[in-house]
Short mmCIF file of C-alpha atoms and ligand atoms in Angstrom, two decimals:
data_model
loop_
_atom_site.label_atom_id
_atom_site.label_comp_id
_atom_site.label_asym_id
_atom_site.label_seq_id
_atom_site.Cartn_x
_atom_site.Cartn_y
_atom_site.Cartn_z
CA UNK A 381 33.14 6.61 -40.58
CA UNK A 382 34.43 8.94 -37.92
CA UNK A 383 34.26 8.15 -34.26
CA UNK A 384 34.03 11.44 -32.44
CA UNK A 385 35.24 11.22 -28.88
CA UNK A 386 32.76 12.94 -26.64
CA UNK A 387 34.57 15.38 -24.44
CA UNK A 388 31.76 16.08 -22.02
CA UNK A 389 29.74 12.94 -21.56
CA UNK A 390 26.08 13.05 -20.73
CA UNK A 391 25.03 12.35 -17.20
CA UNK A 392 23.39 8.95 -16.88
CA UNK A 393 20.76 8.62 -14.18
CA UNK A 394 21.81 5.36 -12.57
CA UNK A 395 20.21 3.48 -9.70
CA UNK A 396 23.02 4.62 -7.42
CA UNK A 397 22.37 8.21 -8.40
CA UNK A 398 18.69 7.78 -7.56
CA UNK A 399 19.63 6.33 -4.19
CA UNK A 400 22.02 9.23 -3.62
CA UNK A 401 19.20 11.65 -4.44
CA UNK A 402 16.99 9.93 -1.88
CA UNK A 403 19.75 10.29 0.72
CA UNK A 404 20.05 14.00 -0.06
CA UNK A 405 16.29 14.53 0.12
CA UNK A 406 16.06 12.74 3.46
CA UNK A 407 19.02 14.55 5.04
CA UNK A 408 17.69 17.84 3.74
CA UNK A 409 14.24 17.16 5.13
CA UNK A 410 15.37 15.90 8.54
CA UNK A 411 18.38 18.24 8.79
CA UNK A 412 20.56 15.34 9.80
CA UNK A 413 24.11 14.47 8.95
CA UNK A 414 24.52 11.81 6.25
CA UNK A 415 27.55 9.93 5.01
CA UNK A 416 28.10 8.62 1.52
CA UNK A 417 31.11 6.41 0.87
CA UNK A 418 32.43 4.47 -2.08
CA UNK A 419 35.62 3.71 -4.00
CA UNK A 420 37.09 6.29 -6.40
CA UNK A 421 35.51 6.52 -9.81
CA UNK A 422 32.03 5.18 -9.08
CA UNK A 423 30.32 8.54 -9.61
CA UNK A 424 29.98 10.16 -6.18
CA UNK A 425 31.21 13.60 -7.20
CA UNK A 426 29.17 13.71 -10.37
CA UNK A 427 26.03 12.70 -8.47
CA UNK A 428 26.60 15.49 -5.95
CA UNK A 429 27.24 18.05 -8.69
CA UNK A 430 24.06 16.94 -10.40
CA UNK A 431 21.99 17.17 -7.21
CA UNK A 432 23.30 20.64 -6.34
CA UNK A 433 23.02 21.70 -10.00
CA UNK A 434 26.51 22.98 -9.32
CA UNK A 435 27.56 23.69 -12.90
CA UNK A 436 24.78 26.27 -13.00
CA UNK A 437 24.70 27.45 -9.40
CA UNK A 438 28.38 27.77 -8.58
CA UNK A 439 29.14 30.37 -11.29
CA UNK A 440 26.24 32.45 -9.93
CA UNK A 441 27.88 32.49 -6.51
CA UNK A 442 31.38 33.28 -7.70
CA UNK A 443 30.48 36.79 -8.71
CA UNK A 444 27.73 37.28 -6.22
CA UNK A 445 27.06 40.64 -4.58
CA UNK A 446 24.46 41.26 -1.90
CA UNK A 447 22.10 43.05 -4.30
CA UNK A 448 21.99 40.06 -6.62
CA UNK A 449 19.66 37.14 -6.66
CA UNK A 450 20.13 33.68 -8.07
CA UNK A 451 17.99 31.88 -10.64
CA UNK A 452 15.21 29.31 -10.25
CA UNK A 453 17.55 26.37 -10.43
CA UNK A 454 19.55 27.58 -7.44
CA UNK A 455 16.32 28.25 -5.55
CA UNK A 456 15.19 24.73 -6.39
CA UNK A 457 18.44 22.98 -5.39
CA UNK A 458 19.15 24.98 -2.19
CA UNK A 459 22.34 22.98 -1.92
CA UNK A 460 25.98 23.95 -1.55
CA UNK A 461 28.69 21.62 -2.75
CA UNK A 462 32.04 22.22 -1.12
CA UNK A 463 35.33 20.43 -1.78
CA UNK A 464 38.04 21.23 0.78
CA UNK A 465 41.51 21.71 -0.62
CA UNK A 466 44.09 19.01 0.04
CA UNK A 467 45.79 21.24 2.58
CA UNK A 468 43.10 22.71 4.75
CA UNK A 469 42.68 24.18 8.19
CA UNK A 470 39.47 24.48 10.21
CA UNK A 471 39.58 28.23 9.73
CA UNK A 472 39.85 28.06 5.94
CA UNK A 473 37.17 25.37 5.70
CA UNK A 474 34.86 27.50 7.82
CA UNK A 475 35.56 30.63 5.82
CA UNK A 476 35.11 29.05 2.40
CA UNK A 477 32.04 27.13 3.42
CA UNK A 478 30.34 30.11 5.10
CA UNK A 479 30.99 32.23 2.04
CA UNK A 480 29.19 29.79 -0.28
CA UNK A 481 26.47 29.06 2.26
CA UNK A 482 25.69 32.73 2.94
CA UNK A 483 25.88 33.84 -0.66
CA UNK A 484 23.49 31.15 -1.81
CA UNK A 485 21.11 31.85 1.04
CA UNK A 486 21.08 35.60 0.41
CA UNK A 487 20.67 34.97 -3.31
CA UNK A 488 17.68 32.73 -2.71
CA UNK A 489 16.13 35.23 -0.30
CA UNK A 490 16.58 38.01 -2.85
CA UNK A 491 14.96 35.80 -5.49
CA UNK A 492 12.01 34.90 -3.26
CA UNK A 493 11.48 38.39 -1.81
CA UNK A 494 12.71 40.85 -4.40
CA UNK A 495 10.95 43.72 -2.64
CA UNK A 496 12.53 43.13 0.74
CA UNK A 497 15.10 45.87 1.42
CA UNK A 498 18.65 44.60 1.49
CA UNK A 499 18.99 45.84 5.09
CA UNK A 500 16.18 43.47 6.11
CA UNK A 501 17.79 40.32 4.80
CA UNK A 502 17.30 37.81 7.60
CA UNK A 503 19.89 37.84 10.32
CA UNK A 504 20.65 34.15 10.87
CA UNK A 505 22.95 33.55 7.95
CA UNK A 506 22.32 30.64 5.67
CA UNK A 507 18.62 30.26 6.47
CA UNK A 508 17.54 29.55 2.91
CA UNK A 509 20.05 26.82 2.19
CA UNK A 510 18.90 23.35 3.14
CA UNK A 511 21.85 21.10 2.40
CA UNK A 512 25.63 21.23 2.41
CA UNK A 513 27.48 18.45 0.64
CA UNK A 514 31.15 18.08 1.50
CA UNK A 515 33.05 16.14 -1.15
CA UNK A 516 36.46 14.55 -0.43
CA UNK A 517 35.69 14.64 3.28
CA UNK A 518 38.62 12.27 3.86
CA UNK A 519 40.79 15.38 3.60
CA UNK A 520 39.35 16.79 6.82
CA UNK A 521 41.08 16.22 10.10
CA UNK A 522 39.35 16.08 13.47
CA UNK A 523 39.31 19.82 14.07
CA UNK A 524 37.72 20.54 10.68
CA UNK A 525 35.12 17.82 11.20
CA UNK A 526 34.35 19.38 14.55
CA UNK A 527 34.04 22.74 12.80
CA UNK A 528 31.50 21.27 10.39
CA UNK A 529 29.53 19.69 13.18
CA UNK A 530 29.39 23.06 14.89
CA UNK A 531 28.30 24.74 11.65
CA UNK A 532 25.55 22.13 11.30
CA UNK A 533 24.41 22.71 14.89
CA UNK A 534 24.41 26.48 14.63
CA UNK A 535 22.68 26.78 11.26
CA UNK A 536 20.49 23.67 11.33
CA UNK A 537 21.43 22.86 7.76
CA UNK A 538 21.53 19.25 6.51
CA UNK A 539 25.05 17.96 5.98
CA UNK A 540 26.40 15.16 3.81
CA UNK A 541 30.00 13.97 3.94
CA UNK A 542 31.28 12.12 0.88
CA UNK A 543 34.39 9.99 1.22
CA UNK A 544 36.15 6.74 0.55
CA UNK A 545 35.09 3.48 2.15
CA UNK A 546 36.27 3.56 5.73
CA UNK A 547 35.19 7.14 6.37
CA UNK A 548 32.06 5.87 8.12
CA UNK A 549 34.26 3.91 10.55
CA UNK A 550 36.55 6.90 11.06
CA UNK A 551 33.58 9.11 11.90
CA UNK A 552 32.40 6.57 14.45
CA UNK A 553 35.38 7.66 16.56
CA UNK A 554 33.86 11.12 17.05
CA UNK A 555 30.78 10.63 19.20
CA UNK A 556 29.75 14.29 18.88
CA UNK A 557 29.46 13.92 15.14
CA UNK A 558 28.53 10.29 14.96
CA UNK A 559 25.49 10.65 17.18
CA UNK A 560 24.07 13.09 14.64
CA UNK A 561 24.51 10.80 11.64
CA UNK A 562 21.10 9.72 10.48
CA UNK A 563 21.97 7.96 7.25
CA UNK A 564 24.91 6.19 5.69
CA UNK A 565 24.90 5.31 2.05
CA UNK A 566 27.29 3.06 0.21
CA UNK A 567 27.82 4.21 -3.36
CA UNK A 568 28.38 1.08 -5.41
CA UNK A 569 29.77 0.41 -8.88
CA UNK A 570 27.38 -0.12 -11.80
CA UNK A 571 25.36 -3.32 -11.71
CA UNK A 572 25.62 -5.51 -14.81
CA UNK A 573 22.25 -4.32 -16.13
CA UNK A 574 23.27 -0.71 -15.75
CA UNK A 575 26.66 -1.34 -17.24
CA UNK A 576 24.87 -2.81 -20.28
CA UNK A 577 22.76 0.33 -20.42
CA UNK A 578 25.81 2.62 -20.27
CA UNK A 579 27.61 0.53 -22.87
CA UNK A 580 24.66 0.65 -25.24
CA UNK A 581 24.81 4.40 -24.88
CA UNK A 582 28.56 4.43 -25.63
CA UNK A 583 28.13 2.16 -28.63
CA UNK A 584 25.45 4.54 -29.95
CA UNK A 585 27.58 7.66 -29.54
CA UNK A 586 30.09 6.21 -31.96
CA UNK A 587 27.38 5.12 -34.39
CA UNK A 588 27.21 1.41 -33.59
CA UNK A 589 24.39 -0.68 -32.19
CA UNK A 590 24.91 -3.12 -29.42
CA UNK A 591 22.87 -6.26 -29.21
CA UNK A 592 23.10 -8.61 -26.25
CA UNK A 593 22.02 -11.49 -28.51
CA UNK A 594 24.93 -10.94 -30.84
CA UNK A 595 27.80 -13.18 -29.79
CA UNK A 596 30.57 -10.69 -30.62
CA UNK A 597 28.80 -7.90 -28.75
CA UNK A 598 28.07 -10.08 -25.75
CA UNK A 599 31.71 -11.10 -25.61
CA UNK A 600 32.91 -7.50 -25.85
CA UNK A 601 30.47 -6.45 -23.12
CA UNK A 602 31.65 -9.24 -20.87
CA UNK A 603 35.23 -8.07 -21.38
CA UNK A 604 34.31 -4.49 -20.42
CA UNK A 605 32.51 -5.75 -17.31
CA UNK A 606 35.47 -7.92 -16.31
CA UNK A 607 38.05 -5.15 -16.84
CA UNK A 608 36.16 -2.30 -15.22
CA UNK A 609 34.17 -4.04 -12.51
CA UNK A 610 31.44 -1.50 -13.24
CA UNK A 611 33.63 1.44 -12.22
CA UNK A 612 32.30 4.42 -14.15
CA UNK A 613 35.64 6.19 -14.52
CA UNK A 614 37.30 3.05 -15.87
CA UNK A 615 34.43 2.51 -18.29
CA UNK A 616 34.90 6.05 -19.61
CA UNK A 617 38.65 5.71 -19.92
CA UNK A 618 38.46 2.28 -21.49
CA UNK A 619 35.94 3.53 -23.99
CA UNK A 620 38.11 6.45 -25.00
CA UNK A 621 40.80 3.89 -25.87
CA UNK A 622 38.32 1.62 -27.66
CA UNK A 623 37.30 4.56 -29.82
CA UNK A 624 40.91 5.40 -30.59
CA UNK A 625 41.72 1.80 -31.51
CA UNK A 626 38.72 1.52 -33.83
CA UNK A 627 39.81 4.72 -35.48
CA UNK A 628 43.47 3.94 -36.05
CA UNK A 629 42.68 0.45 -37.32
CA UNK A 630 39.71 1.54 -39.38
CA UNK A 631 37.45 -0.93 -37.62
CA UNK A 632 33.68 -0.73 -37.25
CA UNK A 633 33.05 -3.52 -34.76
CA UNK A 634 33.91 -3.60 -31.08
CA UNK A 635 35.15 -7.08 -30.35
CA UNK A 636 36.64 -8.66 -27.29
CA UNK A 637 40.08 -8.24 -28.91
CA UNK A 638 39.48 -4.51 -29.39
CA UNK A 639 38.46 -4.17 -25.74
CA UNK A 640 41.48 -6.11 -24.57
CA UNK A 641 43.83 -4.06 -26.72
CA UNK A 642 42.25 -0.93 -25.25
CA UNK A 643 42.82 -2.29 -21.80
CA UNK A 644 46.52 -2.70 -22.48
CA UNK A 645 46.70 0.99 -23.32
CA UNK A 646 45.37 1.82 -19.87
CA UNK A 647 47.21 1.62 -16.63
CA UNK A 648 44.80 0.07 -14.22
CA UNK A 649 45.73 -0.67 -10.65
CA UNK A 650 45.04 -4.31 -9.83
CA UNK A 651 44.60 -3.74 -6.13
N1 ADP B 872 26.10 9.28 -13.75
C1 ADP B 872 27.14 9.40 -14.60
N2 ADP B 872 26.92 9.62 -15.92
C2 ADP B 872 27.97 9.71 -16.77
N3 ADP B 872 29.24 9.58 -16.43
C3 ADP B 872 29.54 9.35 -15.14
C4 ADP B 872 28.50 9.26 -14.16
N4 ADP B 872 29.08 9.02 -12.96
C5 ADP B 872 30.40 8.98 -13.18
N5 ADP B 872 30.68 9.18 -14.48
C6 ADP B 872 32.03 9.15 -15.09
O1 ADP B 872 32.94 8.61 -14.17
C7 ADP B 872 33.92 9.58 -13.81
C8 ADP B 872 34.20 9.50 -12.32
O2 ADP B 872 33.09 9.96 -11.59
P1 ADP B 872 33.25 10.75 -10.21
O3 ADP B 872 31.93 11.30 -9.86
O4 ADP B 872 34.38 11.71 -10.29
O5 ADP B 872 33.64 9.54 -9.23
P2 ADP B 872 34.01 9.58 -7.69
O6 ADP B 872 33.70 10.95 -7.16
O7 ADP B 872 33.17 8.50 -7.08
O8 ADP B 872 35.47 9.26 -7.62
C9 ADP B 872 33.36 10.90 -14.23
O9 ADP B 872 34.37 11.81 -14.58
C10 ADP B 872 32.53 10.53 -15.44
O10 ADP B 872 33.34 10.40 -16.58
MG1 MG B 873 35.00 12.28 -6.25
#
């Protein structure tokens, strides 16, 4: 039996992702500012990419020219996902963000009104984009946050800032921005039910079936839960090791021992 390691794992629609989607829909509808915070590895970035359909939309914007349009999925999402670089300045943030925002908006307008002459493309830039999601917002200093707030005010676009826990308290120090925050959302690790669901999926991808009634399986699942605390990234990394250990030892059952051996192969911060 071969255990193929999946390089690109399928997106799992978790409860947290559904809640994130609701946050996006609400911010988009009300044109508010929203904040989403959670520890690293719980799935914030992937949720945002999924909502913005960014794997499909971003490539369309990279080579965009004013005569182009974008496809239905971009028209549907109407969302820009922007990740500031580690070293950023307000000017660069503004420039990079405006570029994506304007290109997507023009692209949508071209798709909706293909007969409208290019010269008549609406003047207020960004009109057809409804939501901007800023990932890694912890990287932004006061001046850049102020820049974003101004961008939000001028364009009327909904804005979501994604960051680590604590970002919501940091933002509270900027009344200009904070007074515009309509929603805050805590992105939590997987609940035990959902972890079981994800694990069943993992077990299946390597050709095994997981049964909660089976003592060995239940014990292995409990070990995964204990080690990962429901952190998606840790689950993925642990499982890559589990797969490797099964393979090199020619095993076909995931036991608690296998999980614990896999854990030793990982460096996990205990903080
Ligand atoms: N909904 C999901 N479905 C499948 N895998 C996920 C999902 N969410 C997170 N992951 C896995 O966890 C990893 C970390 O997710 P990520 O979104 O980067 O976390 P965060 O942005 O919160 O630090 C991803 O690379 C992926 O392997
Ligand atoms: Mg992230």
